[in-house]
Coordinates of C-alpha atoms and ligand atoms in Angstrom, one line a residue:
X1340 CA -76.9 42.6 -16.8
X1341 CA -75.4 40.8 -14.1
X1342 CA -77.7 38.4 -12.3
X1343 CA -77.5 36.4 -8.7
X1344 CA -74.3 39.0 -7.6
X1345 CA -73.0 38.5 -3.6
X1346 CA -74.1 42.0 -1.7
X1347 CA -71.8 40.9 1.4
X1348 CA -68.3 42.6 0.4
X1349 CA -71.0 45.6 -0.8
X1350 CA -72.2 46.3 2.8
X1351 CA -70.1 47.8 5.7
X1352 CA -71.9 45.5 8.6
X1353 CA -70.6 42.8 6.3
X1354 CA -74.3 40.9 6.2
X1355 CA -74.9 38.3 3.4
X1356 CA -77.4 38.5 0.6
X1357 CA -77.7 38.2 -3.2
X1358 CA -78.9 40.7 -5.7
X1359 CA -81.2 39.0 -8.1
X1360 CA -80.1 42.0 -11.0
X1361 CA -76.9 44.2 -10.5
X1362 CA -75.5 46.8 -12.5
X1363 CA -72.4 49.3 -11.8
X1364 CA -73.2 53.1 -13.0
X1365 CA -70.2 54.9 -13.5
X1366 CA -72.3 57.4 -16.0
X1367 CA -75.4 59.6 -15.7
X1368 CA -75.8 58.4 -19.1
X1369 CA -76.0 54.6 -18.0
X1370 CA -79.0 55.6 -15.7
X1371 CA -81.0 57.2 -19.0
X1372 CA -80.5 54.0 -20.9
X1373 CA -81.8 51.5 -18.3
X1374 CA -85.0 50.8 -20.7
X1375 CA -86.3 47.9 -18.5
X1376 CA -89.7 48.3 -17.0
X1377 CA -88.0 47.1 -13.5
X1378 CA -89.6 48.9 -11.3
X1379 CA -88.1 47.6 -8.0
X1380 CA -84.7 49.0 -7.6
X1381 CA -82.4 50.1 -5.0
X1382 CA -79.4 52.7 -5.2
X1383 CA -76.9 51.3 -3.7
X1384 CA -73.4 53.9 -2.5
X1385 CA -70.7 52.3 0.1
X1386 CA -73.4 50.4 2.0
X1387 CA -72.3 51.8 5.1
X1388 CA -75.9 52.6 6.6
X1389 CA -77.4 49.4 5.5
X1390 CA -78.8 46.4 6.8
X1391 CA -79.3 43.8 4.2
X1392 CA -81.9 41.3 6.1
X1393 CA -81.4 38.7 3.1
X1394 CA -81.6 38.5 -0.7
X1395 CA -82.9 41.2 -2.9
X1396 CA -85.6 40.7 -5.5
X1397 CA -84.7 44.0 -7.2
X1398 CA -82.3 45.4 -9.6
X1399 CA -79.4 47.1 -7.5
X1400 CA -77.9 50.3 -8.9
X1401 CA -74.1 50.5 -7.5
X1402 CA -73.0 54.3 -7.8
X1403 CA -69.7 54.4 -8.8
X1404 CA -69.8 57.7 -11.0
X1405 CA -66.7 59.5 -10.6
X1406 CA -65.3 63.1 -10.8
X1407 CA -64.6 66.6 -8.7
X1408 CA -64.0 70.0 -10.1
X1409 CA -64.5 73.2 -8.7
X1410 CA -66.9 74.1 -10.8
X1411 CA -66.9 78.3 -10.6
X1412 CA -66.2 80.9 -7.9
X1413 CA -67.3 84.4 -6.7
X1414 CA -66.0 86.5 -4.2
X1415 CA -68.0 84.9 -1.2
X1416 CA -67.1 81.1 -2.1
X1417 CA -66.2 78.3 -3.8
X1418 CA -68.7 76.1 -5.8
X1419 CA -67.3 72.5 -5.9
X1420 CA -69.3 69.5 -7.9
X1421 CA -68.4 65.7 -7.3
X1422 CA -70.0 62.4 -8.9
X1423 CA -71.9 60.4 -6.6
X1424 CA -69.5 57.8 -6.4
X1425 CA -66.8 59.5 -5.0
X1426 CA -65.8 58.0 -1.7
X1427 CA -66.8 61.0 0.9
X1428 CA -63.9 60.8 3.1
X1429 CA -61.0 61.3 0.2
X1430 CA -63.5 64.3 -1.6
X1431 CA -63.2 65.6 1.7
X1432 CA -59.5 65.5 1.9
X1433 CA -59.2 66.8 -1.6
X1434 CA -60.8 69.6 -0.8
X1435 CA -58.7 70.3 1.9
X1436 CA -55.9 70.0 0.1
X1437 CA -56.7 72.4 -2.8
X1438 CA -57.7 74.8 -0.1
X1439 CA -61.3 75.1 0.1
X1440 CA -62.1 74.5 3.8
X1441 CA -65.3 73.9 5.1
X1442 CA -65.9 70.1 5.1
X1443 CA -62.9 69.2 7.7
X1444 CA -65.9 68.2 10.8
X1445 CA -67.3 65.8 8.2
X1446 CA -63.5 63.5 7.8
X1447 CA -63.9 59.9 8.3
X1448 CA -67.1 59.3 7.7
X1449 CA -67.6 56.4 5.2
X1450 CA -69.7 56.1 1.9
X1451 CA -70.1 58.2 -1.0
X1452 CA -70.5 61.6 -2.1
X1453 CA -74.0 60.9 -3.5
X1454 CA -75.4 59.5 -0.1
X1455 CA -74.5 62.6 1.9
X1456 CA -77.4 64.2 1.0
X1457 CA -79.9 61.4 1.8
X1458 CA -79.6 61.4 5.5
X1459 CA -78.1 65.0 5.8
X1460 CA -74.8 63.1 7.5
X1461 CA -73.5 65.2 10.3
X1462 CA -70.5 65.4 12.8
X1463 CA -68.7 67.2 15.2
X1464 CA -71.0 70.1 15.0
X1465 CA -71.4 70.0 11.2
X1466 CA -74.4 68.5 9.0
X1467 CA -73.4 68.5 5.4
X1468 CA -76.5 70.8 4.6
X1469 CA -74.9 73.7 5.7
X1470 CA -72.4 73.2 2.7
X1471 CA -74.9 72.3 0.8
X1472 CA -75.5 73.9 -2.8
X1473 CA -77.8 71.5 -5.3
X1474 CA -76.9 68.0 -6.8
X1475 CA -78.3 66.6 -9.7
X1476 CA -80.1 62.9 -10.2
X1477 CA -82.0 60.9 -12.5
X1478 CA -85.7 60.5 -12.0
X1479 CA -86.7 57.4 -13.0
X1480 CA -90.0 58.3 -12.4
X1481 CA -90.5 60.9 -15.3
X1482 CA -87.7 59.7 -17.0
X1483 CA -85.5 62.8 -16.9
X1484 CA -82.7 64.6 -15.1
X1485 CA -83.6 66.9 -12.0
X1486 CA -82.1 69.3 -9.7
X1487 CA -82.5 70.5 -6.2
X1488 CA -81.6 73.3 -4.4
X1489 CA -80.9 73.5 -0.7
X1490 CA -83.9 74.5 0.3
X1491 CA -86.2 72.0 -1.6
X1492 CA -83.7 69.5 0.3
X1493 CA -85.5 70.0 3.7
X1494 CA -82.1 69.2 5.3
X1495 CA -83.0 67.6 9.8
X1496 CA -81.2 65.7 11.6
X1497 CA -80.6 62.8 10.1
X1498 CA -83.4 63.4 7.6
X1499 CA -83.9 65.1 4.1
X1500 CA -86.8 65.3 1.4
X1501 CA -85.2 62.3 0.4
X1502 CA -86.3 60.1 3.1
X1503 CA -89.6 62.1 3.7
X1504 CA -90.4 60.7 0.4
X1505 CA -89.3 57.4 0.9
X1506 CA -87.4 57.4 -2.4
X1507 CA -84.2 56.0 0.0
X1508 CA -86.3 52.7 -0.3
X1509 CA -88.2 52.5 -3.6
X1510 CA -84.9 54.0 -5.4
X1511 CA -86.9 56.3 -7.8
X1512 CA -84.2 59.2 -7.3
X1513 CA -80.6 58.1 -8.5
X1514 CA -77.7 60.9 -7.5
X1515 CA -76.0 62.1 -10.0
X1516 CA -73.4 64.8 -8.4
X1517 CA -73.8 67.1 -5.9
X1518 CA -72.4 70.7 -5.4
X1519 CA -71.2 71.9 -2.5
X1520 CA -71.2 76.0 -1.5
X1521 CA -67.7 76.7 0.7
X1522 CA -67.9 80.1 2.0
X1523 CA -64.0 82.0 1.8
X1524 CA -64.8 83.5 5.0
X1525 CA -64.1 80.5 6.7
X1526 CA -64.6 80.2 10.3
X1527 CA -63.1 77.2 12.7
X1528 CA -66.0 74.8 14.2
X1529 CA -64.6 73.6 17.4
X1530 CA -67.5 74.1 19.5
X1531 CA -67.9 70.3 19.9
X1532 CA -66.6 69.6 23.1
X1533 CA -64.6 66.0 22.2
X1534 CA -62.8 68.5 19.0
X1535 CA -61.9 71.6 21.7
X1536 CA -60.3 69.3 23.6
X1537 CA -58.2 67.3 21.3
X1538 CA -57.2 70.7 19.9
X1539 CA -56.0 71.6 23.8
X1540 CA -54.2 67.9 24.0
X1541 CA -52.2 69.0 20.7
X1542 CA -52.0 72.5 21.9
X1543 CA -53.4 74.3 18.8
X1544 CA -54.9 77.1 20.1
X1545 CA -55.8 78.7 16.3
X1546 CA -56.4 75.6 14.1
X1547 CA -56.5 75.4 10.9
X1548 CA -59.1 73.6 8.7
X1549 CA -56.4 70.9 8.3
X1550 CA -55.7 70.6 11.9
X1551 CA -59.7 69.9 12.6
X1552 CA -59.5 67.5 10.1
X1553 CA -56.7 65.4 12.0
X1554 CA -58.1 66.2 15.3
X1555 CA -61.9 64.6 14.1
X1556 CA -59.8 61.7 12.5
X1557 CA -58.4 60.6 15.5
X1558 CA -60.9 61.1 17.8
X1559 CA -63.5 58.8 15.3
X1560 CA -60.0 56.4 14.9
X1561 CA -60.5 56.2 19.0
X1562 CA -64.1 55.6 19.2
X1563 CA -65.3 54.1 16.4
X1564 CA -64.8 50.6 15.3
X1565 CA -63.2 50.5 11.4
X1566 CA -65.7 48.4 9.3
X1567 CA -62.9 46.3 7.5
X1568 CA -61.9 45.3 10.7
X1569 CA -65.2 44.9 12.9
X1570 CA -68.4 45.0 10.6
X1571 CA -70.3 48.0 11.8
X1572 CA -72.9 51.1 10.1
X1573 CA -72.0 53.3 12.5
X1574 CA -74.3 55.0 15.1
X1575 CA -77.4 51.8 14.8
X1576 CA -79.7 54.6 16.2
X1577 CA -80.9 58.2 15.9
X1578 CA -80.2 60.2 19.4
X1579 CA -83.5 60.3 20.7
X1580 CA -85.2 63.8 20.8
X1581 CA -88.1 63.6 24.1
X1582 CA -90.6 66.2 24.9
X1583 CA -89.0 68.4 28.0
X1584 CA -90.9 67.1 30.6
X1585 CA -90.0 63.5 29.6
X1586 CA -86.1 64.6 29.7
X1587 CA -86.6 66.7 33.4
X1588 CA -88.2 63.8 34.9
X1589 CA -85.2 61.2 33.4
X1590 CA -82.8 63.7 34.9
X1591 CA -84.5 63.7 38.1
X1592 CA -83.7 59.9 38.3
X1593 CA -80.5 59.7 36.6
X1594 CA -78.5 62.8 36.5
X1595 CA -75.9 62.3 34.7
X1596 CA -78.3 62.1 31.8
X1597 CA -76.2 64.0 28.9
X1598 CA -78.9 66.4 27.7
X1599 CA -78.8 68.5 24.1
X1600 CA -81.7 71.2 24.6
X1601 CA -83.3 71.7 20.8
X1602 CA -84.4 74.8 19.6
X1603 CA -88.2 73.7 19.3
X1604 CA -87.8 73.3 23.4
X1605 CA -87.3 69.9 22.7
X1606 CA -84.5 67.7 24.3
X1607 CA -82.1 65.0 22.3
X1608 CA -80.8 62.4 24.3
X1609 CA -77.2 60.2 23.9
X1610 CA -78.9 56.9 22.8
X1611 CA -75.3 56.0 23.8
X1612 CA -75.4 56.5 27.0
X1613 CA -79.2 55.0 27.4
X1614 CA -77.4 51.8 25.9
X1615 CA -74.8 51.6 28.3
X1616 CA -76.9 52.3 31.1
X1617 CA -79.4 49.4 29.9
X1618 CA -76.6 47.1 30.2
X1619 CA -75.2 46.5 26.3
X1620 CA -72.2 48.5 25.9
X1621 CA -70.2 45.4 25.0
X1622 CA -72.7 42.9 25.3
X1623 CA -73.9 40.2 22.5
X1624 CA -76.8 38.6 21.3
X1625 CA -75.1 35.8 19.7
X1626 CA -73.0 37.3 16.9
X1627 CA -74.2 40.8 17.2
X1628 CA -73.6 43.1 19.9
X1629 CA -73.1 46.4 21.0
X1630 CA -69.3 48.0 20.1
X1631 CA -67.2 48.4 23.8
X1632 CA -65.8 51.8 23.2
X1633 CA -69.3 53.4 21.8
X1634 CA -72.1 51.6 22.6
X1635 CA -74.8 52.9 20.1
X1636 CA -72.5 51.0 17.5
X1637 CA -74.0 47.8 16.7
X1638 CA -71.0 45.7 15.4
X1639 CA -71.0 41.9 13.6
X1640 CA -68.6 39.8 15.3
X1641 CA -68.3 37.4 12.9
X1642 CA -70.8 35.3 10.4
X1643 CA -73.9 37.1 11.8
X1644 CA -77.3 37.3 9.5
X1645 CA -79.7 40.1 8.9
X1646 CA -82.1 38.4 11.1
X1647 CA -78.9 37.9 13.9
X1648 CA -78.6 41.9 13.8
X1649 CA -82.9 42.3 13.8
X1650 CA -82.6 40.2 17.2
X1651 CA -80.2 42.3 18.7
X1652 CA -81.7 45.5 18.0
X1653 CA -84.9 44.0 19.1
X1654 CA -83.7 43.4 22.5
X1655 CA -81.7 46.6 22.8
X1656 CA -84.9 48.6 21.6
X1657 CA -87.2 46.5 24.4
X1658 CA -84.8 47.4 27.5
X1659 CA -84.1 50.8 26.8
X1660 CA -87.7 51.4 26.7
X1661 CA -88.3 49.4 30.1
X1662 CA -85.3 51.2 31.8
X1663 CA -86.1 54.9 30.8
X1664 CA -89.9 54.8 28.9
X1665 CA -87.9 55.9 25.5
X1666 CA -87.9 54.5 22.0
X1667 CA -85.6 54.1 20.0
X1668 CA -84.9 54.2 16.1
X1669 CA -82.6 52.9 14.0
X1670 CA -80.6 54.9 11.5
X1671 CA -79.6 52.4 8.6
X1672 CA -82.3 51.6 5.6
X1673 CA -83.4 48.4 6.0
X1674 CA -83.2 46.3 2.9
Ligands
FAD320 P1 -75.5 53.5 1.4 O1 -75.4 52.8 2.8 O2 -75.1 52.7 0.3 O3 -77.0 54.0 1.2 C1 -77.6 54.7 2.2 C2 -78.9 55.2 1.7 O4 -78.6 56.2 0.6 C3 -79.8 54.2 1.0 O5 -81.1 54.5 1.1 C4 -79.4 54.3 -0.5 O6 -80.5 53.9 -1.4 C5 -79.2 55.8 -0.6 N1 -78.2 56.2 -1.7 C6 -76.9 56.0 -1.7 N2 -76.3 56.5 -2.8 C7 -77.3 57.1 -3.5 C8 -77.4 57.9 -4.7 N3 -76.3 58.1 -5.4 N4 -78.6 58.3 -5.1 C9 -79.7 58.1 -4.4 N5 -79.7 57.4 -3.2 C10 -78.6 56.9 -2.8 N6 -73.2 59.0 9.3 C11 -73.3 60.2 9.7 O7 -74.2 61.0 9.4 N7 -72.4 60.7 10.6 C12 -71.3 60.0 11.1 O8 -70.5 60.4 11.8 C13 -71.2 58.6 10.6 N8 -70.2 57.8 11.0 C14 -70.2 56.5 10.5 C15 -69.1 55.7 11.0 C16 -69.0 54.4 10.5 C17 -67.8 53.5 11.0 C18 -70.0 53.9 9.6 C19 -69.8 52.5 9.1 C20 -71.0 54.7 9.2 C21 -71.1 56.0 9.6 N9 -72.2 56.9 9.2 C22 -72.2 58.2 9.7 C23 -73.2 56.4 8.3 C24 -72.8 56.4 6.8 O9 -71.4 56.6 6.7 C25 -73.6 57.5 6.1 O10 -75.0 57.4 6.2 C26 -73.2 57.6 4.6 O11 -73.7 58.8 4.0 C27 -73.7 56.4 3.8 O12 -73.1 56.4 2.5 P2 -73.1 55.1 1.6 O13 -72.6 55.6 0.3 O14 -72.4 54.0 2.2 O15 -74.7 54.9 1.5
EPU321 N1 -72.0 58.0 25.5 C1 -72.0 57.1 26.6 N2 -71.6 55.8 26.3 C2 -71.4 55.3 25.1 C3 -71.4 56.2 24.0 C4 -71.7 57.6 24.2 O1 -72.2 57.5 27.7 O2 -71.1 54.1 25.0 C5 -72.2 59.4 25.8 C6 -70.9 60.2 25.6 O3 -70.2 60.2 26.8 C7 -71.4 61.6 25.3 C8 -72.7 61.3 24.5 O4 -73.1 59.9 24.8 O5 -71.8 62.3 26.5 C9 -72.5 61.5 23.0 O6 -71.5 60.6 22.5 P1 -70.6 60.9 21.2 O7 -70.0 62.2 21.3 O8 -69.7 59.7 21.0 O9 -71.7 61.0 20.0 P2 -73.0 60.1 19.7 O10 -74.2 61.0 20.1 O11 -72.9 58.8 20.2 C10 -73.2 61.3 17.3 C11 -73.6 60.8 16.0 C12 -72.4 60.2 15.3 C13 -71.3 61.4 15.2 C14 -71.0 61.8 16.6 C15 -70.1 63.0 16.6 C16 -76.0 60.2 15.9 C17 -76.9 59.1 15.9 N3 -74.7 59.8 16.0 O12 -72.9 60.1 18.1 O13 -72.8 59.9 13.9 O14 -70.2 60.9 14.5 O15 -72.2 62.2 17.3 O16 -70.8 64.1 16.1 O17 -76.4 61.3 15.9 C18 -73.6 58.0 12.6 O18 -74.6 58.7 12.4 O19 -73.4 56.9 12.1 C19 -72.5 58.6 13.5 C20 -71.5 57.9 13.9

């Protein structure tokens, strides 16, 4: 097994780190034989929602088990099953291109198929738990392999059984493959605002699942830093959901407040726009700072430590609390 392995090319914000034991699973079969009595582990997919704060004492599992298939069909949908290492962006566009819409809203967002799941990942009106059918994993807990169904999923925003459990961080659950359930009857999703109107600037009036894809890819290509070129993890924090009387008096005081009313009666609010009204939309704490185009992207700007991106979230965190009396969380694990 390899031993004292560099985590920094392994990690989208491009932080350094060493993994004390490191193995790549390209099998479900690999998973079974790991006989060790290691008990710290972590399950590692693209790294792109992780901040590594500095070495790791614990055997790293790197996903890298490959494969898609549709695996059967009825008359209401397709049924399509991918290894957990497949990279989520090209299953995506494979999809598309056998024609099995469904996934389109979800283009461009880095990582792996097996990760999608974990933090229910979600764009451009679409969380991946609507297309949701089961996936499969190893529990090395009971030493066996396990499936769950949608429902046992508990699918939120930004949130699954998964992380209720905590098993994102102890890494008892390794994904195998997951199935995804992609109804025939496919219906366009344009009602996110940024996606209706890049669909009126190309002057698509009935798009196709192909041209939502391209519309979403350069829209994110617009706004959102590329990690190979400016190490990022993507949105750095959750939108913040607020009780309404917290969101009417915010709105009193600043009303251009983007508000998102939730069906509990609830309110989420743009941490993105608290950010740049607090000052940080392109502003840096030495070599982390907040991304210039979208400021709820924390980016490295070079050479930056885990404890360099802890400092700037810190900071961010303390003066959007001052300014509007709201906390904010961050969405990577922290490793
Ligand atoms: P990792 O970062 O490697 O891991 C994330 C978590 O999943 C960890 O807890 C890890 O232990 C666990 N995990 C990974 N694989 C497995 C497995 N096979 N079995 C068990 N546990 C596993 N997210 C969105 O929701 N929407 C977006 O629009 C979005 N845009 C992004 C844009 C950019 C530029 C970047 C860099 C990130 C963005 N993200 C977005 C975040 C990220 O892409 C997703 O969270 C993605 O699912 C992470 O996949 P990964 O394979 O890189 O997971
Ligand atoms: N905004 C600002 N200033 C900024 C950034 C945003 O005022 O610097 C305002 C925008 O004008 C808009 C609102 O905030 O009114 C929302 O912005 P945007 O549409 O860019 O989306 P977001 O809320 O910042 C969320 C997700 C993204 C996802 C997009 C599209 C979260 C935490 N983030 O971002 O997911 O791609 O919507 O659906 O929910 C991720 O999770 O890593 C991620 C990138």
């Amino acid at each position: 097994m390899p031993r004292n392995i560099d985590l920094t090319p392994f990690n989208t914000l491009a932080l350094p780190g060493r993994a004390a034991r490191y193995e790549r699973i390209t099998s479900p079969a690999q998973l079974a034989a790991i006989t060790t009595t290691e008990t710290k582990r972590f399950i590692l997919g693209g790294g792109s929602n992780l901040v590594l704060t500095g070495d790791v004492d614990r055997l790293v599992l790197h996903m890298a088990i490959p494969g898609k298939r549709l695996q059967k069909e009825d008359n209401e949908a397709w049924y399509i099953e991918a290894g957990a290492g497949e990279n989520w962006h090209d299953f995506v566009q494979w999809t598309l291109a056998q024609g099995w819409p469904g996934l389109e809203n979800l283009s461009l967002i880095p990582g792996t198929v097996g990760a999608a799941p974990i933090q229910n990942i979600g764009a451009y009106g679409l969380e991946v738990g609507e297309h949701f059918h089961s996936l499969q994993a190893w529990d090395f807990e009971h030493r066996e392999f396990v499936s769950f169904d949608r429902g046992s999923c508990r699918f939120g925003y930004r949130d699954s059984l998964f992380k209720q459990q905590g098993w994102h961080l102890d890494g008892r659950l390794a994904i195998t493959a997951v199935v995804f359930r992609l109804p025939k009857a496919w219906v366009a999703n344009t009602r996110y605002a940024d996606v209706a109107q890049e669909l009126a600037a190309r002057a698509i009036a009935t798009p196709t699942a192909c041209d939502i894809a391209a519309a979403i890819i350069a829209i994110r290509r617009r706004k959102l830093p590329d990690p190979a070129v400016t190490p990022n993890a993507g949105s750095f924090f959750h939108n913040p959901v607020v009780s309404a009387e917290l969101a009417a008096v915010l709105a009193g005081h600043y009303p251009a407040l983007p508000r998102y009313p939730q069906p509990d009666g609830r309110v989420k609010l743009a941490a993105g726009w608290l950010i740049e009204q607090a000052g940080w939309k392109g502003k840096a704490l030495g070599p982390v700072g907040m991304y210039d185009r979208q400021a709820l992207v924390l980016v490295n700007r070079g050479g930056a430590s885990g404890a360099d991106v802890l400092r700037t979230m810190a900071a961010v965190q303390a003066d959007v609390r001052e300014k509007f009396a709201v906390d904010l969380s961050p969405e990577p694990i922290f490793l």
